[in-house]
Coordinates of C-alpha atoms and ligand atoms in Angstrom, one line a residue:
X1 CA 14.5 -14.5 -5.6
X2 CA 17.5 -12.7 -5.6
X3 CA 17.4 -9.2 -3.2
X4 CA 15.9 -6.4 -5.0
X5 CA 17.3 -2.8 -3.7
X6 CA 13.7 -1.0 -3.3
X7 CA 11.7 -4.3 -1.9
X8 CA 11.5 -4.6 1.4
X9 CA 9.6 -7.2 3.4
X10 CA 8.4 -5.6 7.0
X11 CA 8.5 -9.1 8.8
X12 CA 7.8 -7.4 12.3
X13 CA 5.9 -10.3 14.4
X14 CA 2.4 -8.5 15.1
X15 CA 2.7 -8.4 11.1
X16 CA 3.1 -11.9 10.7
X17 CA 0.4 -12.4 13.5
X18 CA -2.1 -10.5 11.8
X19 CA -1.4 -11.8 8.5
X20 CA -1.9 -15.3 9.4
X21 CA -5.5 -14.9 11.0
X22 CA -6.6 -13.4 7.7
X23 CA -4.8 -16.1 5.3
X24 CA -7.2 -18.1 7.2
X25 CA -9.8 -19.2 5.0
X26 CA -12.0 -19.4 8.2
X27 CA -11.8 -15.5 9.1
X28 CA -15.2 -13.8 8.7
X29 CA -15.7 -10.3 6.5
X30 CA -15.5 -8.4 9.8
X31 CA -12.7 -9.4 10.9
X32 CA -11.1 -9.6 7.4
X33 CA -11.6 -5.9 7.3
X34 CA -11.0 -5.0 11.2
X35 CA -7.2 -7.0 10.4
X36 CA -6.2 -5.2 7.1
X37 CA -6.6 -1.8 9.0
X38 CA -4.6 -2.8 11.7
X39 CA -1.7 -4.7 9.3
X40 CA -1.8 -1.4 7.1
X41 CA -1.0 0.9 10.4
X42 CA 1.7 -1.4 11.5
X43 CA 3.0 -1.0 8.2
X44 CA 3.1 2.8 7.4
X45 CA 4.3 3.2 10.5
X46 CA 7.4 1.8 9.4
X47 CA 7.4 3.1 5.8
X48 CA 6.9 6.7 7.3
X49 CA 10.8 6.5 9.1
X50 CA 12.2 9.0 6.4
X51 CA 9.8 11.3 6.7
X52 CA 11.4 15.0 6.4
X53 CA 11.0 16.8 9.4
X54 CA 11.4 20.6 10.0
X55 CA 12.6 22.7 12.9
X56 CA 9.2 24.9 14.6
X57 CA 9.8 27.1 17.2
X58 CA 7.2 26.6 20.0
X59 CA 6.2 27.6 23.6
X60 CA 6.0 25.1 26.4
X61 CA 4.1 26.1 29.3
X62 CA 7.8 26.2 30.6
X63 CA 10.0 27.7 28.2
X64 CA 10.6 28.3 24.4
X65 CA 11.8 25.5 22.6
X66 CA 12.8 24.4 18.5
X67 CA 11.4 21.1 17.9
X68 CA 10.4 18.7 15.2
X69 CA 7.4 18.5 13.0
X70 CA 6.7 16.7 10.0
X71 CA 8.1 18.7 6.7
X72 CA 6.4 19.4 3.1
X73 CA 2.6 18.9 1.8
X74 CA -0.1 16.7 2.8
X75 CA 0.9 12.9 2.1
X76 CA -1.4 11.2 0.2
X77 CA -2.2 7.6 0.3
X78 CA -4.2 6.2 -3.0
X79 CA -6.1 2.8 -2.7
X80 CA -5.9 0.9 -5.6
X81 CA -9.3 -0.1 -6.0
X82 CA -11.2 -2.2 -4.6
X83 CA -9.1 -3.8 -2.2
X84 CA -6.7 -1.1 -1.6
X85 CA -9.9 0.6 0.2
X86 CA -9.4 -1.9 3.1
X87 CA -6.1 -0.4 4.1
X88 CA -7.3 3.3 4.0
X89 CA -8.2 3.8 7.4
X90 CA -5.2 1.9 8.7
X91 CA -3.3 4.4 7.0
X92 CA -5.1 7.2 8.3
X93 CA -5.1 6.0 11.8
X94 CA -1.9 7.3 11.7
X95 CA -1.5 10.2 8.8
X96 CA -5.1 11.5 9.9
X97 CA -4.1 14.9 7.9
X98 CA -3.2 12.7 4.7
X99 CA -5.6 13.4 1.4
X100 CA -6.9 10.0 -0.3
X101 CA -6.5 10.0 -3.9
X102 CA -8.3 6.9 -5.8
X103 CA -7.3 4.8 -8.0
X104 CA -10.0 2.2 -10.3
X105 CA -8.3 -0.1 -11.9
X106 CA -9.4 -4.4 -12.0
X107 CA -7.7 -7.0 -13.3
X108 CA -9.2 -9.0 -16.1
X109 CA -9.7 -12.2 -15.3
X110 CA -9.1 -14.2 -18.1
X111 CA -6.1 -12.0 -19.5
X112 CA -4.6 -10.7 -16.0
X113 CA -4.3 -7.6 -17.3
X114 CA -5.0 -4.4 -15.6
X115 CA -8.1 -2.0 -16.5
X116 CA -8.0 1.5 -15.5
X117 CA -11.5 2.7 -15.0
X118 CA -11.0 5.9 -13.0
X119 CA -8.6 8.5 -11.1
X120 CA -9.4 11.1 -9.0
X121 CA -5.7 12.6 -7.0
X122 CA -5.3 15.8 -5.0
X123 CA -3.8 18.6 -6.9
X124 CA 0.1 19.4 -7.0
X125 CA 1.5 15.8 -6.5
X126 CA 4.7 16.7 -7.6
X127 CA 5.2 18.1 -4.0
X128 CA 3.7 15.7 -2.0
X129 CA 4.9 12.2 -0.9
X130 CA 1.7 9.5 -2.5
X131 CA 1.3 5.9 -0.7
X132 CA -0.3 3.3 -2.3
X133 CA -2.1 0.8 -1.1
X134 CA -3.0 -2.4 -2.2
X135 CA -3.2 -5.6 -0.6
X136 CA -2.3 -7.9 -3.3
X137 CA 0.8 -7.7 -5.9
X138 CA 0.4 -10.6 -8.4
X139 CA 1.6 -10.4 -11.7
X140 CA 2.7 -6.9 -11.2
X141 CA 0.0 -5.5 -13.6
X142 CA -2.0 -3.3 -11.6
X143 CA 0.9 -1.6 -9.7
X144 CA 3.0 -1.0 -12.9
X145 CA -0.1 1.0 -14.2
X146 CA -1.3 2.3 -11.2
X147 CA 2.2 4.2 -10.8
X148 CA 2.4 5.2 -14.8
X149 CA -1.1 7.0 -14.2
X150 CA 0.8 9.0 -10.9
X151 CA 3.6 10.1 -12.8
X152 CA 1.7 10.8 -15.8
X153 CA 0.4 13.7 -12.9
X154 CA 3.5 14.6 -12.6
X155 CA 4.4 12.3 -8.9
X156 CA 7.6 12.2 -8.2
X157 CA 8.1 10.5 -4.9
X158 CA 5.6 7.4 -4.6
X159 CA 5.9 4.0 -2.1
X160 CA 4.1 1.0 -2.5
X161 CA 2.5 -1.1 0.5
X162 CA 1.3 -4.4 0.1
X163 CA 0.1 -7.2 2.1
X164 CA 1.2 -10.0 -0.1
X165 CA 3.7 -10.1 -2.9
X166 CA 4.4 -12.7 -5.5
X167 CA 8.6 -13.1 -6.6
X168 CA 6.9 -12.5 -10.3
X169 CA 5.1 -9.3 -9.4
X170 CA 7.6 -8.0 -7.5
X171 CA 10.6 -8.4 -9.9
X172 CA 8.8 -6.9 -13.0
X173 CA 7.7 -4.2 -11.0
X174 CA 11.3 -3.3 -9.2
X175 CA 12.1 -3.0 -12.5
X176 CA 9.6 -1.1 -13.7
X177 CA 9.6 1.8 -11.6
X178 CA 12.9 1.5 -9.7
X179 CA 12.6 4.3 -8.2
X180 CA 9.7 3.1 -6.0
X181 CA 10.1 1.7 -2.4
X182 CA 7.7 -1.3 -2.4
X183 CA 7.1 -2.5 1.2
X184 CA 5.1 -6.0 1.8
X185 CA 4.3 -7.8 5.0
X186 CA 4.8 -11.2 3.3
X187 CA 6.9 -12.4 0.1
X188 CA 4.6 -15.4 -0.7
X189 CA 5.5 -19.0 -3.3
X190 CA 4.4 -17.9 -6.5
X191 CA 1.5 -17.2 -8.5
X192 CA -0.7 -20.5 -9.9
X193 CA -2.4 -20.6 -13.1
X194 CA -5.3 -18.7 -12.7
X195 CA -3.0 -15.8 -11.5
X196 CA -3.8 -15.9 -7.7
X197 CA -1.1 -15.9 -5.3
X198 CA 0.1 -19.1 -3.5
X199 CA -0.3 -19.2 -0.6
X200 CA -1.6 -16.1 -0.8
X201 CA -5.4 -15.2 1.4
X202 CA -7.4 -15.8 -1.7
X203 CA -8.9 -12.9 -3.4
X204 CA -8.7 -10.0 -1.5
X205 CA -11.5 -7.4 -2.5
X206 CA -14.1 -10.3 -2.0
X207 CA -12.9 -10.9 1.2
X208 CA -13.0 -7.9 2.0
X209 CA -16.6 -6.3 0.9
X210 CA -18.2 -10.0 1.3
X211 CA -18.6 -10.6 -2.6
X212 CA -18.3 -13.4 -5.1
Ligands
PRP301 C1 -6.6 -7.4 -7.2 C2 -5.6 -6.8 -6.2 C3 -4.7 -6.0 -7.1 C4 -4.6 -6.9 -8.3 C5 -3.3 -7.6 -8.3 O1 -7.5 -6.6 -7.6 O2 -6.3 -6.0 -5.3 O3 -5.2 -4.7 -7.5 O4 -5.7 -7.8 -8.3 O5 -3.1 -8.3 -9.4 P1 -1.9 -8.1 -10.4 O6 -0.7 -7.8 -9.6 O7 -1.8 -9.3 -11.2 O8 -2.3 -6.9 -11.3 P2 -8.7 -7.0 -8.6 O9 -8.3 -6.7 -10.0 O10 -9.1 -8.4 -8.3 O11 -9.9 -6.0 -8.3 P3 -10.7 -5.8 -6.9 O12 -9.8 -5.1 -6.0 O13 -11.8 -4.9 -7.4 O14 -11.2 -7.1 -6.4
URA302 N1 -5.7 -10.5 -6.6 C1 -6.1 -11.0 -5.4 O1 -7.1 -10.5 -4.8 N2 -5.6 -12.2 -4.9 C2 -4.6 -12.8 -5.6 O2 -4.1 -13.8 -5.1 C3 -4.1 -12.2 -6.8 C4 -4.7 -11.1 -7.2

């Protein structure tokens, strides 16, 4: 695949640690879960480096002082569900003060294409800076749609974390929304005929909630 500007592949080693043991078809539901959190922290802890920070004047208990604190509204991070609820508390191991805005959408299995079935965002997103999360980008369907239903709200400044990413996905959906800063931990083969991801960890929102 040829570079893409706003795709960016976070190939730190704890990363690629933790993303093996859960490509392993042999790692349990619990630890499935337990290992998404902790890629998902690693993660938005390097997609949060251009945060805007602001000048606050404080008191130490030695002197007064102008320092640095985070800038703006509330982030938000929005799960695109199911799977993308497996990175939520990762997330918010870091951002505790972020709001969680969902996002239902499944992909049809037969047609791959997305269904949106439900969104529920915190109010004025124009002002904030929205994270989604979603472990698996495959044909590119279900980001695509997930981001026209966030600027349909009027968001304006949105990133994209996955776990895994398929060259197909990722170029249609570069395109799509250029203006989006998609961030995955891996940039896997290619996508097989059923639409799963190769290699790929299999399908992610089973593994994660232990269903069929
Ligand atoms: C998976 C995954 C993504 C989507 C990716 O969800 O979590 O949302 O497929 O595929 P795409 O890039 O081809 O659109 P799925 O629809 O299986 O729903 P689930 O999370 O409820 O399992
Ligand atoms: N969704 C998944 O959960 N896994 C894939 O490989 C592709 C889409």
């Amino acid at each position: 695949m040829d570079k893409i500007k706003n795709f960016h592949v976070l190939d730190h080693p704890l990363i690629q640690h933790k993303l093996t043991i859960i490509r392993d078809e042999n790692c349990g539901t619990r630890e499935f879960r337990e290992v998404v959190n902790e890629i998902a922290e690693l993660m938005v802890y390097e997609v949060s480096r251009d945060m805007p920070l602001e000048e606050v004047e404080i008191k130490t208990p030695v002197s007064k002082t102008t320092q640095k604190r985070l800038a703006g509204k509330k982030v938000v991070v929005a799960p695109i569900l199911r799977a993308g609820i497996g990175m939520v508390d990762g997330v918010l191991e870091l951002i505790p003060s972020a709001k969680v805005g969902h996002i239902g959408m499944y992909r049809d299995e037969e047609t791959l294409k997305p269904h949106e079935y439900f969104v529920k965002m915190p109010d004025q997103l124009e002002d904030r800076e929205i994270i989604v999360v979603d472990p698996m980008l495959a044909t590119g369907g279900s980001a695509i749609m997930a981001v026209d239903a966030l600027k349909k709200r009027g968001a304006k400044r949105i990133k994209f974390v996955c776990l895994v990413a398929a060259p197909e996905g990722v170029e249609v959906f570069a395109k799509a929304h250029s203006d989006v800063e998609i961030y995955a931990a891996s940039l896997d083969d290619c996508l097989n005929e059923d639409g799963y991801i190769v290699p790929g960890l299999g399908d992610a929102g089973d593994r994660l909630f232990g269903t069929k």
